[in-house]
Coordinates of C-alpha atoms in Angstrom, one line a residue:
Q1 CA -25.1 -36.9 -157.4
A2 CA -27.1 -34.1 -156.3
F3 CA -28.0 -31.0 -159.0
P4 CA -29.2 -27.9 -157.2
P5 CA -33.3 -27.2 -159.7
S6 CA -31.1 -25.6 -162.6
A7 CA -30.0 -28.7 -162.8
L8 CA -32.2 -30.9 -164.2
P9 CA -33.3 -28.8 -167.4
L10 CA -29.7 -28.8 -168.3
R11 CA -30.3 -31.2 -171.5
R12 CA -33.8 -29.6 -172.3
I13 CA -32.6 -25.8 -172.0
C14 CA -29.4 -26.4 -173.8
T15 CA -30.7 -28.8 -177.1
S16 CA -33.4 -26.2 -177.6
C17 CA -31.2 -23.5 -178.0
A18 CA -31.4 -23.5 -181.7
V19 CA -35.7 -23.1 -181.0
G20 CA -36.6 -22.1 -178.1
M21 CA -33.9 -21.1 -175.1
G22 CA -31.7 -19.7 -178.0
E23 CA -34.0 -18.0 -180.0
A24 CA -32.0 -14.6 -181.3
L25 CA -32.8 -11.1 -179.7
S26 CA -32.8 -8.3 -181.6
A27 CA -33.9 -4.8 -180.6
E28 CA -34.3 -3.6 -184.3
S29 CA -37.3 -3.8 -186.5
R30 CA -37.9 -7.1 -188.3
H31 CA -40.5 -6.4 -190.6
G32 CA -41.4 -7.2 -193.8
S33 CA -39.2 -8.9 -196.3
A34 CA -37.1 -7.7 -198.7
D35 CA -39.1 -7.6 -202.0
N36 CA -36.8 -4.5 -203.3
I37 CA -33.4 -6.3 -203.2
S38 CA -31.8 -5.4 -206.3
D39 CA -30.7 -8.0 -208.6
E40 CA -26.9 -6.2 -208.4
P41 CA -24.5 -7.9 -206.3
W42 CA -25.4 -7.4 -202.9
I43 CA -22.1 -8.5 -200.6
E44 CA -19.2 -5.7 -200.5
L45 CA -16.8 -7.4 -201.7
E46 CA -14.3 -4.9 -201.1
E47 CA -15.4 -4.3 -197.4
A48 CA -14.5 -7.4 -196.7
R49 CA -10.9 -7.7 -198.9
A50 CA -10.4 -4.3 -196.9
R51 CA -10.5 -6.2 -193.1
S52 CA -8.8 -9.8 -195.0
S53 CA -5.8 -11.4 -193.9
N54 CA -5.5 -11.7 -198.0
P55 CA -7.8 -10.2 -200.3
A56 CA -7.2 -12.6 -202.9
A57 CA -8.0 -15.6 -201.1
T58 CA -10.7 -13.9 -200.7
T59 CA -12.0 -12.6 -203.5
L60 CA -11.6 -16.2 -205.7
R61 CA -14.3 -17.6 -202.0
Y62 CA -17.0 -15.5 -203.5
H63 CA -18.5 -15.9 -206.9
G64 CA -21.0 -13.1 -207.8
G65 CA -21.8 -10.4 -210.2
A66 CA -20.1 -10.6 -214.0
G67 CA -18.8 -14.1 -215.2
R68 CA -20.5 -17.4 -214.5
G69 CA -23.9 -17.6 -212.7
A70 CA -23.5 -18.4 -209.3
A71 CA -26.3 -21.3 -209.1
D72 CA -23.7 -22.9 -212.6
H73 CA -21.2 -22.2 -210.6
F74 CA -22.3 -24.0 -207.3
A75 CA -22.9 -26.6 -209.4
E76 CA -20.1 -27.5 -211.2
D77 CA -18.2 -27.3 -207.4
Y78 CA -20.8 -29.0 -205.8
E79 CA -22.8 -32.2 -205.4
V80 CA -25.8 -31.5 -202.2
E81 CA -26.5 -34.8 -200.5
G82 CA -29.3 -34.0 -198.5
S83 CA -28.5 -35.0 -195.1
T84 CA -29.0 -32.2 -192.3
L85 CA -25.9 -31.5 -190.6
G86 CA -28.6 -29.4 -187.7
R87 CA -30.1 -26.4 -187.8
G88 CA -29.2 -22.7 -186.9
L89 CA -32.1 -19.6 -187.6
N90 CA -32.4 -19.4 -190.6
G91 CA -32.9 -23.3 -191.9
A92 CA -31.1 -26.2 -191.8
V93 CA -27.5 -27.0 -192.3
L94 CA -27.0 -29.6 -195.1
L95 CA -23.8 -31.7 -196.9
A96 CA -22.4 -31.2 -199.4
R97 CA -19.3 -33.1 -201.4
G98 CA -16.5 -31.4 -203.5
R99 CA -16.9 -32.6 -206.9
Q100 CA -12.9 -31.8 -207.6
D101 CA -11.8 -33.7 -204.3
G102 CA -14.8 -35.6 -202.8
Q103 CA -14.8 -34.1 -199.7
K104 CA -17.4 -33.4 -196.9
Y105 CA -18.2 -29.7 -196.6
A106 CA -21.3 -27.8 -195.0
L107 CA -24.0 -25.5 -196.4
K108 CA -26.6 -23.3 -195.8
R109 CA -28.6 -21.9 -198.2
F110 CA -30.2 -18.8 -197.5
N111 CA -33.3 -17.1 -199.9
K112 CA -32.7 -13.5 -199.5
R113 CA -36.5 -12.3 -201.1
A114 CA -38.1 -14.0 -197.9
M115 CA -36.2 -12.5 -195.5
S116 CA -36.5 -9.5 -193.8
A117 CA -34.4 -6.2 -194.3
Q118 CA -32.9 -7.2 -190.5
S119 CA -31.9 -10.1 -191.6
L120 CA -30.4 -9.4 -194.7
K121 CA -28.6 -7.1 -193.0
L122 CA -27.1 -9.2 -190.7
L123 CA -26.8 -11.8 -193.3
K124 CA -24.4 -9.0 -194.8
R125 CA -22.6 -8.8 -192.2
E126 CA -21.8 -12.1 -191.4
V127 CA -20.3 -12.7 -194.8
E128 CA -18.2 -10.3 -195.1
V129 CA -16.8 -10.5 -191.6
Y130 CA -16.9 -14.6 -192.1
L131 CA -14.8 -14.1 -195.3
S132 CA -12.4 -12.0 -193.6
V133 CA -10.9 -14.6 -191.0
D134 CA -8.2 -16.9 -190.2
H135 CA -7.1 -18.9 -187.7
P136 CA -7.1 -23.1 -187.4
G137 CA -9.5 -22.5 -184.0
I138 CA -12.5 -20.7 -186.7
A139 CA -14.7 -23.3 -188.9
R140 CA -12.9 -21.7 -192.3
L141 CA -15.5 -21.0 -195.0
C142 CA -15.2 -21.9 -198.0
D143 CA -17.2 -20.5 -200.5
V144 CA -20.2 -17.9 -200.8
Y145 CA -22.5 -17.6 -204.0
E146 CA -24.4 -15.1 -204.6
C147 CA -27.2 -14.8 -207.2
S148 CA -30.5 -12.3 -207.4
E149 CA -32.5 -14.9 -205.2
N150 CA -30.4 -17.3 -202.9
L151 CA -27.3 -16.8 -200.6
T152 CA -25.3 -19.9 -200.6
L153 CA -22.4 -20.3 -197.7
V154 CA -19.7 -23.8 -197.8
M155 CA -17.7 -24.3 -194.7
E156 CA -15.9 -26.4 -193.4
C157 CA -17.8 -30.0 -191.9
C158 CA -16.5 -30.4 -188.4
T159 CA -17.3 -33.5 -187.6
G160 CA -16.8 -34.2 -184.3
G161 CA -19.7 -32.6 -183.2
E162 CA -21.0 -29.8 -181.3
L163 CA -19.3 -29.2 -177.2
F164 CA -22.7 -29.7 -175.9
E165 CA -23.0 -32.9 -176.9
R166 CA -20.0 -34.0 -176.2
L167 CA -20.8 -31.9 -172.4
L168 CA -23.5 -34.8 -172.6
E169 CA -21.5 -37.7 -172.9
Q170 CA -19.7 -37.0 -169.7
E171 CA -20.2 -38.7 -166.6
R172 CA -22.3 -35.9 -164.3
C173 CA -22.3 -33.9 -167.4
C174 CA -19.1 -31.6 -166.8
F175 CA -15.4 -32.5 -167.9
S176 CA -12.9 -32.5 -165.5
E177 CA -10.9 -29.7 -164.7
P178 CA -7.8 -30.4 -167.2
D179 CA -10.7 -31.2 -169.7
A180 CA -12.3 -28.5 -169.3
A181 CA -9.0 -25.9 -169.4
A182 CA -8.0 -27.8 -172.5
A183 CA -11.6 -26.8 -174.1
T184 CA -11.2 -23.3 -172.5
K185 CA -7.9 -22.4 -173.7
Q186 CA -8.9 -23.5 -177.3
M187 CA -11.9 -21.0 -177.3
L188 CA -9.9 -18.3 -175.4
Q189 CA -7.8 -18.2 -178.3
A190 CA -10.2 -18.2 -181.2
T191 CA -12.0 -15.1 -179.5
C192 CA -8.5 -13.6 -178.5
Y193 CA -8.0 -13.0 -182.0
L194 CA -11.0 -12.4 -183.3
H195 CA -10.8 -9.3 -180.1
S196 CA -7.6 -8.6 -181.5
H197 CA -8.8 -8.1 -184.9
N198 CA -11.5 -5.9 -184.1
I199 CA -14.3 -8.5 -184.6
V200 CA -17.4 -9.4 -182.0
H201 CA -18.6 -12.9 -182.5
R202 CA -22.0 -11.9 -180.1
D203 CA -23.2 -15.5 -180.1
L204 CA -20.5 -17.8 -178.3
K205 CA -22.7 -21.2 -176.6
L206 CA -21.5 -24.8 -176.4
E207 CA -23.9 -25.0 -180.0
N208 CA -21.6 -23.0 -181.7
W209 CA -17.8 -24.7 -180.8
L210 CA -17.9 -27.8 -182.9
Y211 CA -15.4 -30.8 -182.5
E212 CA -12.8 -31.0 -186.0
S213 CA -13.3 -34.6 -185.8
A214 CA -14.9 -37.5 -183.2
E215 CA -11.4 -37.8 -181.7
A216 CA -10.7 -37.7 -178.4
D217 CA -8.6 -34.8 -178.7
A218 CA -9.9 -33.0 -181.4
P219 CA -9.3 -29.0 -181.4
L220 CA -12.1 -26.7 -180.9
K221 CA -13.5 -24.6 -183.6
L222 CA -16.2 -21.8 -184.0
I223 CA -19.1 -21.3 -186.2
D224 CA -21.6 -19.0 -186.9
F225 CA -21.1 -15.1 -187.2
G226 CA -24.4 -14.6 -188.2
F227 CA -24.2 -11.2 -185.3
A228 CA -20.7 -10.7 -185.5
K229 CA -19.3 -7.4 -185.8
V230 CA -16.4 -5.2 -186.4
W231 CA -15.9 -3.5 -183.7
Q232 CA -13.1 -1.5 -182.0
P233 CA -12.4 0.8 -178.6
D234 CA -13.0 4.3 -180.2
M235 CA -16.6 3.1 -181.9
P236 CA -19.5 3.9 -180.0
L237 CA -20.6 1.6 -177.8
M238 CA -22.9 -1.7 -179.5
H239 CA -26.5 -1.6 -179.0
T240 CA -28.4 -3.9 -180.5
C241 CA -29.6 -6.4 -178.0
C242 CA -28.7 -10.2 -179.7
G243 CA -27.5 -13.4 -179.2
S244 CA -28.8 -16.3 -177.3
I245 CA -30.5 -15.8 -174.0
A246 CA -29.0 -18.1 -172.1
Y247 CA -25.5 -16.7 -172.3
V248 CA -26.1 -13.4 -172.7
S249 CA -24.6 -10.5 -170.9
P250 CA -25.8 -8.3 -168.3
D251 CA -24.6 -5.2 -170.1
V252 CA -26.4 -6.1 -173.2
L253 CA -29.7 -6.6 -171.8
T254 CA -29.7 -3.2 -170.2
C255 CA -29.0 -1.9 -173.9
N256 CA -27.0 0.5 -172.6
G257 CA -23.9 -0.2 -174.8
Y258 CA -21.4 -2.8 -174.5
T259 CA -18.3 -4.1 -175.3
N260 CA -16.5 -6.6 -177.1
K261 CA -16.5 -7.7 -173.1
C262 CA -19.8 -9.4 -173.8
D263 CA -18.4 -12.4 -175.4
M264 CA -16.8 -12.9 -172.2
W265 CA -19.4 -13.3 -169.9
S266 CA -20.5 -16.0 -172.7
L267 CA -17.6 -17.5 -172.3
G268 CA -17.8 -17.6 -168.6
V269 CA -21.2 -19.1 -169.2
I270 CA -19.6 -22.2 -171.0
V271 CA -17.0 -22.9 -168.3
F272 CA -19.6 -22.8 -165.6
M273 CA -21.6 -25.5 -167.6
L274 CA -18.1 -27.9 -168.4
L275 CA -17.2 -27.4 -164.6
A276 CA -21.0 -27.7 -162.6
G277 CA -22.7 -29.6 -165.8
Y278 CA -25.7 -27.7 -165.5
A279 CA -26.4 -23.3 -166.1
P280 CA -25.8 -20.9 -164.2
F281 CA -29.0 -19.1 -165.0
S282 CA -32.5 -21.2 -165.4
G283 CA -36.4 -20.2 -165.6
D284 CA -38.2 -18.8 -168.5
T285 CA -36.9 -15.6 -170.7
R286 CA -38.5 -13.3 -168.4
T287 CA -36.7 -14.9 -165.3
M288 CA -33.3 -15.0 -167.0
K289 CA -33.2 -11.6 -168.2
S290 CA -33.8 -10.8 -164.4
Q291 CA -31.6 -12.9 -162.9
I292 CA -28.6 -11.8 -165.4
K293 CA -29.2 -8.4 -165.7
A294 CA -28.9 -8.5 -161.4
G295 CA -25.6 -10.8 -161.8
N296 CA -28.0 -13.5 -159.9
V297 CA -25.2 -16.7 -160.6
D298 CA -27.1 -20.4 -159.4
W299 CA -23.6 -21.4 -157.2
S300 CA -26.2 -23.7 -155.2
G301 CA -24.8 -27.0 -156.4
K302 CA -22.7 -27.8 -153.6
A303 CA -22.3 -31.4 -154.5
N304 CA -20.8 -30.0 -157.9
W305 CA -18.8 -27.2 -157.1
G306 CA -17.1 -29.1 -154.2
E307 CA -14.8 -31.0 -156.5
V308 CA -13.7 -27.9 -159.0
S309 CA -10.9 -26.4 -157.5
S310 CA -11.1 -22.5 -155.9
S311 CA -8.7 -20.8 -159.3
A312 CA -11.7 -22.3 -161.7
Q313 CA -14.2 -20.9 -159.5
D314 CA -12.5 -17.7 -159.9
F315 CA -11.6 -17.8 -162.5
V316 CA -15.7 -18.5 -163.7
K317 CA -16.3 -15.5 -161.5
S318 CA -13.5 -13.2 -163.5
L319 CA -15.7 -13.4 -166.7
L320 CA -19.2 -13.6 -164.9
A321 CA -18.2 -9.8 -163.4
R322 CA -21.6 -8.3 -163.4
D323 CA -19.8 -4.9 -164.8
P324 CA -17.7 -5.4 -168.0
E325 CA -15.1 -3.2 -166.5
Q326 CA -13.8 -5.8 -163.9
R327 CA -14.7 -8.6 -166.6
L328 CA -11.2 -10.5 -167.5
D329 CA -10.4 -9.3 -171.2
A330 CA -9.4 -12.3 -173.6
N331 CA -5.7 -12.0 -173.5
A332 CA -5.9 -11.5 -169.7
A333 CA -8.7 -14.9 -169.5
L334 CA -5.7 -16.4 -170.9
W335 CA -3.0 -15.9 -168.3
H336 CA -5.2 -17.0 -165.4
P337 CA -3.5 -18.9 -163.0
W338 CA -6.5 -21.6 -163.8
L339 CA -5.0 -21.8 -166.9
V340 CA -1.6 -21.9 -166.6
R341 CA -1.5 -24.3 -164.4
T342 CA -3.7 -26.8 -165.6
A343 CA -4.8 -26.8 -169.3
P344 CA -2.0 -29.1 -171.0
R345 CA 1.5 -27.3 -171.4
S346 CA 2.4 -25.8 -174.4
P347 CA 5.5 -26.9 -175.8
P348 CA 8.6 -24.9 -176.0
P349 CA 8.7 -22.5 -178.7
P350 CA 9.5 -23.7 -182.1
L351 CA 12.6 -24.4 -183.9
L352 CA 11.9 -23.5 -187.1
R353 CA 13.3 -26.5 -188.5
S354 CA 15.2 -26.2 -191.9
E355 CA 13.4 -27.9 -194.2
V356 CA 10.5 -25.0 -193.2
L357 CA 13.3 -22.1 -193.7
L358 CA 14.4 -23.2 -196.7
S359 CA 10.8 -23.2 -198.1
M360 CA 10.3 -19.5 -196.2
Q361 CA 13.0 -18.7 -199.0
Q362 CA 11.6 -20.4 -202.4
Y363 CA 8.2 -18.8 -201.2
A364 CA 9.9 -15.0 -201.0
T365 CA 11.9 -15.3 -203.9
A366 CA 8.9 -16.3 -206.0
S367 CA 6.7 -14.4 -208.9
R368 CA 3.3 -13.1 -208.0
L369 CA 1.3 -15.8 -209.8
H370 CA 3.5 -18.8 -207.8
K371 CA 2.7 -17.1 -204.1
V372 CA -0.9 -16.6 -205.1
A373 CA -1.5 -20.7 -206.1
L374 CA 0.5 -21.6 -202.9
Q375 CA -2.1 -19.3 -201.0
L376 CA -5.2 -20.9 -202.7
V377 CA -3.6 -24.7 -202.3
A378 CA -2.7 -23.8 -198.4
R379 CA -6.7 -23.1 -197.7
E380 CA -6.7 -26.4 -199.8
M381 CA -5.5 -28.4 -197.5
L382 CA -7.4 -31.0 -194.9
P383 CA -6.2 -30.4 -190.7
G384 CA -4.8 -33.9 -190.5
E385 CA -2.1 -32.7 -193.5
T386 CA -0.5 -29.6 -191.5
L387 CA -0.4 -31.0 -188.0
E388 CA 2.6 -29.6 -187.3
L389 CA 3.1 -26.3 -189.4
R390 CA -0.3 -25.6 -186.7
D391 CA 1.1 -26.4 -183.6
I392 CA 4.6 -24.4 -185.2
F393 CA 2.3 -21.4 -186.1
T394 CA 0.6 -21.8 -182.9
G395 CA 3.9 -21.9 -181.1
L396 CA 5.4 -19.0 -182.5
D397 CA 2.3 -16.5 -181.7
T398 CA 3.5 -16.0 -178.6
E399 CA 1.1 -12.2 -177.7
K400 CA -1.7 -14.7 -178.7
R401 CA -3.2 -12.5 -181.5
G402 CA -4.4 -15.8 -183.9
A403 CA -1.2 -14.3 -185.6
I404 CA 2.9 -14.1 -186.4
S405 CA 4.3 -10.7 -185.5
R406 CA 7.7 -9.4 -186.9
Q407 CA 8.9 -10.0 -183.2
D408 CA 7.6 -13.4 -182.9
F409 CA 9.2 -14.0 -186.3
M410 CA 12.7 -12.6 -185.5
A411 CA 12.7 -14.1 -182.1
A412 CA 12.4 -17.3 -183.6
L413 CA 15.3 -16.3 -185.7
Y414 CA 17.5 -15.7 -183.1
R415 CA 16.3 -19.3 -180.8
Q416 CA 17.3 -20.6 -183.9
A417 CA 21.0 -19.2 -184.0
E418 CA 21.5 -19.9 -180.7
R419 CA 21.1 -23.9 -181.2
G420 CA 23.0 -22.8 -184.5
S421 CA 21.1 -26.0 -186.8
E422 CA 23.2 -26.8 -189.2
G423 CA 19.7 -25.8 -191.8
F424 CA 20.1 -22.5 -190.0
W425 CA 23.4 -21.8 -190.6
S426 CA 23.3 -22.9 -194.4
Y427 CA 20.0 -20.6 -194.4
L428 CA 21.4 -17.6 -192.5
S429 CA 24.4 -17.3 -195.4
F430 CA 21.5 -16.8 -197.8
W431 CA 21.3 -12.9 -195.9
S432 CA 25.3 -12.8 -195.1
S433 CA 28.2 -14.2 -194.2
A434 CA 27.9 -16.6 -191.0
P435 CA 29.0 -15.5 -188.1
T436 CA 31.2 -17.0 -186.2
S437 CA 28.9 -18.0 -183.0
P438 CA 24.8 -17.9 -182.7
Q439 CA 25.6 -15.4 -180.5
G440 CA 26.7 -13.2 -183.2
A441 CA 23.7 -15.2 -185.7
A442 CA 21.2 -13.2 -183.1
Q443 CA 22.9 -10.0 -182.8
R444 CA 23.3 -9.9 -186.8
L445 CA 19.1 -11.0 -186.5
L446 CA 17.6 -8.4 -183.6
P447 CA 17.1 -4.7 -183.5
S448 CA 21.0 -2.9 -182.9
P449 CA 20.3 -0.4 -179.8
S450 CA 21.6 2.1 -182.6
S451 CA 19.6 1.3 -185.3
A452 CA 15.5 -0.9 -185.1
E453 CA 16.9 -1.4 -189.1
G454 CA 20.0 -2.1 -189.5
D455 CA 22.4 -3.3 -192.6
H456 CA 22.6 -6.9 -190.4
Q457 CA 18.4 -7.5 -190.3
K458 CA 17.2 -6.2 -193.6
E459 CA 16.8 -9.6 -195.5
A460 CA 15.7 -10.7 -192.5
V461 CA 13.0 -8.4 -192.5
E462 CA 12.3 -8.6 -196.3
L463 CA 12.2 -12.6 -195.5
F464 CA 8.7 -11.4 -193.2
R465 CA 7.2 -9.0 -195.5
A466 CA 7.3 -11.7 -198.0
L467 CA 4.9 -14.1 -195.6
D468 CA 2.7 -10.5 -194.6
A469 CA 0.3 -11.2 -197.6
N470 CA -2.0 -8.1 -196.7
G471 CA 0.5 -5.5 -195.7
D472 CA -0.6 -5.0 -192.1
G473 CA 2.8 -6.4 -190.0
E474 CA 1.2 -9.8 -189.1
V475 CA 1.7 -13.4 -190.8
Y476 CA -1.7 -15.1 -190.4
Y477 CA -2.4 -18.6 -190.2
S478 CA -3.1 -20.1 -194.5
D479 CA -0.1 -17.6 -195.2
F480 CA 2.5 -18.7 -193.2
V481 CA 1.5 -22.8 -194.1
A482 CA 1.4 -21.0 -197.8
A483 CA 4.8 -20.5 -197.2
A484 CA 5.9 -23.6 -195.6
L485 CA 4.2 -25.7 -198.2
A486 CA 7.3 -27.3 -199.8
S487 CA 8.7 -28.7 -195.8
V488 CA 5.1 -31.0 -196.5
P489 CA 5.8 -34.7 -198.2
R490 CA 3.1 -34.8 -200.5
L491 CA 0.4 -32.6 -201.4
R492 CA -3.0 -33.9 -202.6
E493 CA -3.7 -33.6 -206.8
Q494 CA -7.5 -32.3 -205.5
A495 CA -6.2 -29.3 -203.3
V496 CA -4.1 -28.2 -206.3
R497 CA -6.9 -28.6 -208.6
R498 CA -9.5 -26.6 -206.7
A499 CA -6.9 -23.9 -206.4
F500 CA -6.4 -23.8 -210.5
A501 CA -10.4 -24.0 -209.9
R502 CA -10.7 -20.7 -208.4
L503 CA -7.7 -19.2 -210.0
D504 CA -9.5 -20.2 -213.7
G505 CA -12.4 -17.8 -213.0
D506 CA -14.4 -18.3 -216.5
G507 CA -14.4 -22.1 -216.4
S508 CA -12.2 -21.9 -219.5
G509 CA -9.6 -24.7 -218.3
T510 CA -6.8 -22.2 -218.7
I511 CA -5.6 -18.7 -216.3
G512 CA -5.3 -15.6 -218.4
E513 CA -5.0 -12.0 -217.3
A514 CA -8.5 -11.5 -217.0
D515 CA -8.8 -14.6 -214.3
L516 CA -5.5 -12.6 -212.8
Q517 CA -7.6 -8.9 -212.9
R518 CA -10.3 -10.8 -211.1
A519 CA -8.6 -12.3 -208.6
L520 CA -6.0 -9.8 -207.5
G521 CA -7.7 -6.1 -209.3
G522 CA -5.9 -3.9 -211.8
A523 CA -5.2 -0.8 -209.2
P524 CA -1.6 0.3 -210.2
E525 CA 0.9 1.9 -208.0
D526 CA 1.9 5.5 -207.6
G527 CA 3.1 6.0 -210.4
A528 CA 1.5 3.7 -212.9
S529 CA -1.1 4.7 -215.2
A530 CA -4.1 2.7 -215.1
G531 CA -4.9 2.6 -218.2
E532 CA -0.7 1.9 -219.2
P533 CA 0.0 -1.9 -219.9
P534 CA 2.5 -3.0 -218.0
T535 CA 6.3 -3.8 -219.4
P536 CA 6.5 -7.3 -220.7
A537 CA 8.9 -9.2 -219.3
P538 CA 12.1 -9.4 -221.6
L539 CA 12.0 -13.1 -223.4
E540 CA 15.0 -16.3 -222.9
D541 CA 15.4 -18.9 -225.4
A542 CA 14.6 -22.4 -223.2
G543 CA 15.5 -24.4 -226.0
A544 CA 13.2 -27.2 -228.1
G545 CA 11.7 -24.3 -230.4
E546 CA 10.0 -23.0 -226.6
L547 CA 9.8 -19.3 -225.1
H548 CA 9.7 -18.8 -221.6
A549 CA 10.3 -15.5 -219.8
P550 CA 12.8 -15.3 -217.3
A551 CA 12.6 -17.6 -213.6
A552 CA 12.4 -13.9 -211.8
P553 CA 10.3 -11.4 -213.7
R554 CA 11.0 -7.8 -213.5
P555 CA 7.9 -5.9 -210.7
C556 CA 5.2 -4.1 -213.5
G557 CA 2.9 -1.9 -212.6
T558 CA -0.1 -3.8 -211.3
D559 CA -0.6 -7.4 -208.5
A560 CA -2.3 -8.6 -211.9
A561 CA 0.2 -7.3 -214.5
C562 CA 2.8 -9.3 -212.5
C563 CA 0.9 -12.2 -212.3
A564 CA 0.6 -12.1 -216.0
A565 CA 4.7 -12.3 -215.6
G566 CA 4.1 -14.8 -213.8
V567 CA 1.8 -16.8 -216.3
A568 CA 4.3 -16.2 -219.0
A569 CA 7.0 -17.8 -217.1
A570 CA 5.4 -20.9 -216.3
A571 CA 3.6 -21.5 -220.0
P572 CA 4.7 -21.4 -223.1
V573 CA 4.1 -18.2 -224.8
T574 CA 1.6 -18.3 -227.5
G575 CA 0.7 -15.6 -229.8
D576 CA -2.0 -14.2 -228.1
G577 CA -0.3 -13.9 -225.1
G578 CA -0.1 -17.4 -223.3
E579 CA -2.5 -18.6 -220.7
L580 CA -2.0 -21.6 -218.1
D581 CA -3.6 -24.5 -218.0
Y582 CA -3.8 -27.0 -215.4
E583 CA 0.1 -29.3 -216.3
A584 CA 1.7 -25.9 -216.5
F585 CA 0.4 -24.9 -213.2
A586 CA 1.2 -27.9 -211.7
Q587 CA 4.5 -27.8 -213.2
M588 CA 4.6 -24.1 -211.6
L589 CA 4.5 -25.6 -207.9
R590 CA 6.9 -28.1 -208.8
D591 CA 9.4 -26.3 -210.2
G592 CA 9.3 -24.4 -206.5
G593 CA 9.4 -27.6 -204.8
L594 CA 6.7 -29.4 -204.0
T595 CA 5.8 -32.6 -204.5
I596 CA 2.2 -33.8 -205.8
G597 CA -0.1 -36.6 -205.7
G598 CA 3.0 -38.9 -207.1
S599 CA 5.0 -36.6 -209.1
T600 CA 8.1 -35.5 -208.3
H601 CA 10.7 -32.3 -208.0
R602 CA 11.7 -31.2 -211.8
R603 CA 13.8 -28.4 -210.8
G604 CA 12.9 -26.8 -207.3
S605 CA 13.9 -29.6 -204.8
L606 CA 14.5 -28.1 -201.5
R607 CA 17.7 -27.9 -200.9
V608 CA 20.2 -24.9 -200.1
P609 CA 21.2 -23.5 -203.5
P610 CA 25.3 -22.4 -203.8
T611 CA 26.5 -19.4 -201.9
S612 CA 26.6 -17.4 -204.6
A613 CA 23.1 -17.9 -206.0
R614 CA 21.9 -17.5 -202.6
R615 CA 23.1 -13.8 -202.4
S616 CA 22.0 -13.1 -205.9
L617 CA 18.7 -13.7 -205.1
A618 CA 18.3 -11.5 -202.5
G619 CA 18.0 -8.8 -204.9
P620 CA 15.0 -10.7 -206.8
M621 CA 13.4 -11.2 -203.4
M622 CA 13.2 -7.5 -203.0
A623 CA 12.2 -6.8 -205.8
Q624 CA 9.2 -8.8 -206.5
M625 CA 7.4 -7.4 -202.8

């Protein structure tokens, strides 16, 4: 195989990204260390909560400030094994294991006092952005531990290695077009999610895409948000010169301001190497900067490119356009003819099978505490345990924003009604009397010309709102999984225990109102007094001398107070107001239709309730939102 001059150093160029070629560029000052950093919590959690798809889940992954010390909390949750998984600009990435589930995790630890002010600024931004994202194509940030000296990040451990490593394993160090297209499509889906939600990564490269597992068809996941920034088109242009030089776009290097199109150039460099087996720019840093600024892409490897289709070459050129205005954005790139024809075809939009729909029904009518519990369990699920739900979620996201819009959701219900499956008709009667034909069902579910919020679809809209954890009009991946968990045959008990431990903020072994205040905050709704306690739910005699709150407690003034009512609903009420231990927590989930470990359903089996009961649930479903 004949390679152009730049091809021979591919191994050296890419391998050295962690220490040489990939050196971080920054036009901002890096003077001094942060000796004057405060002992107070430094991460602004409210910033992350404000952007998060699920503020409660974001809160419960951050450990700092009041309560147990971060170091003690970390030691209770994880054990560091010492193996080095990789190295970044700020040190080694170590292997850790969860003490409750025995699973592998990737760990990065930072000495805050030894870092420059600029590095600290970037790290703070990384954590706040990373805590807010939720997409199956992005490696999960599981926990953050902060004390006055250190900051520790615990992340999902992707065991399949880097995209770079897998590229080197290929004959001629390049992928076949179908394999390159499949990888490109996955990378674009994650990038499209970020850009759709006003996040720019600014350091996309082969080393920052990891395979979930060593399987040949394992999905890719994006890591390292060290240069990520919140940016949207109506904001001033970005000017910081950052990233890894081999992947940096001309508009970043010229320092005249740039947009999220910088990520698209970086993806263009990656796809170039996947297809050709060599880098588009070579030489020392000064030479590469000059080549990149001029847009002088090295297409001289005719023997390499001769086997690549003209459509694939056009795709690469559309990303490596020197003028960012001519560069494709992430959504447009997903619809380029090369990807449409070459990448594995997406299956037809999936049906929401009856088990998933019934699980969503139970989720919609659950108490606030129950919903939060499911949201936490969903984030503890292993990738292999939710493969079907991931495929359904991806299929429902027709707009490719990395989230399900209301239009996507209603279209799925339309398809289900059109097919007229038995499970759907049973579920449909939860909202209203079943129409006489699938077409009639579709008309009930879709907006009518005269009224976009007609009575015939209000319950469907309420169902969507129940899934929309942060109220922004979209359902994100983990919240979709949470709503569909009762369709999963069996949950690992370790996942449930980790979810319980997150809510048990003080480590007492029980969940009380103080824990819920920490998780959810206590800001009253409009019209409620901040100092006024919520009206407690009335108690009912449950027999055997125990009192339980009714299954559907009345809504109250704060999120935390609503959850406190859920605690009372799930556990015997004691003289001090009642707290929830693990067994009561797990039983609450079983009663909601979940099978945990070797357990079986006691009350909440997944079945279609009698018609009268289904209709009576409509009111509580709306009231609980």
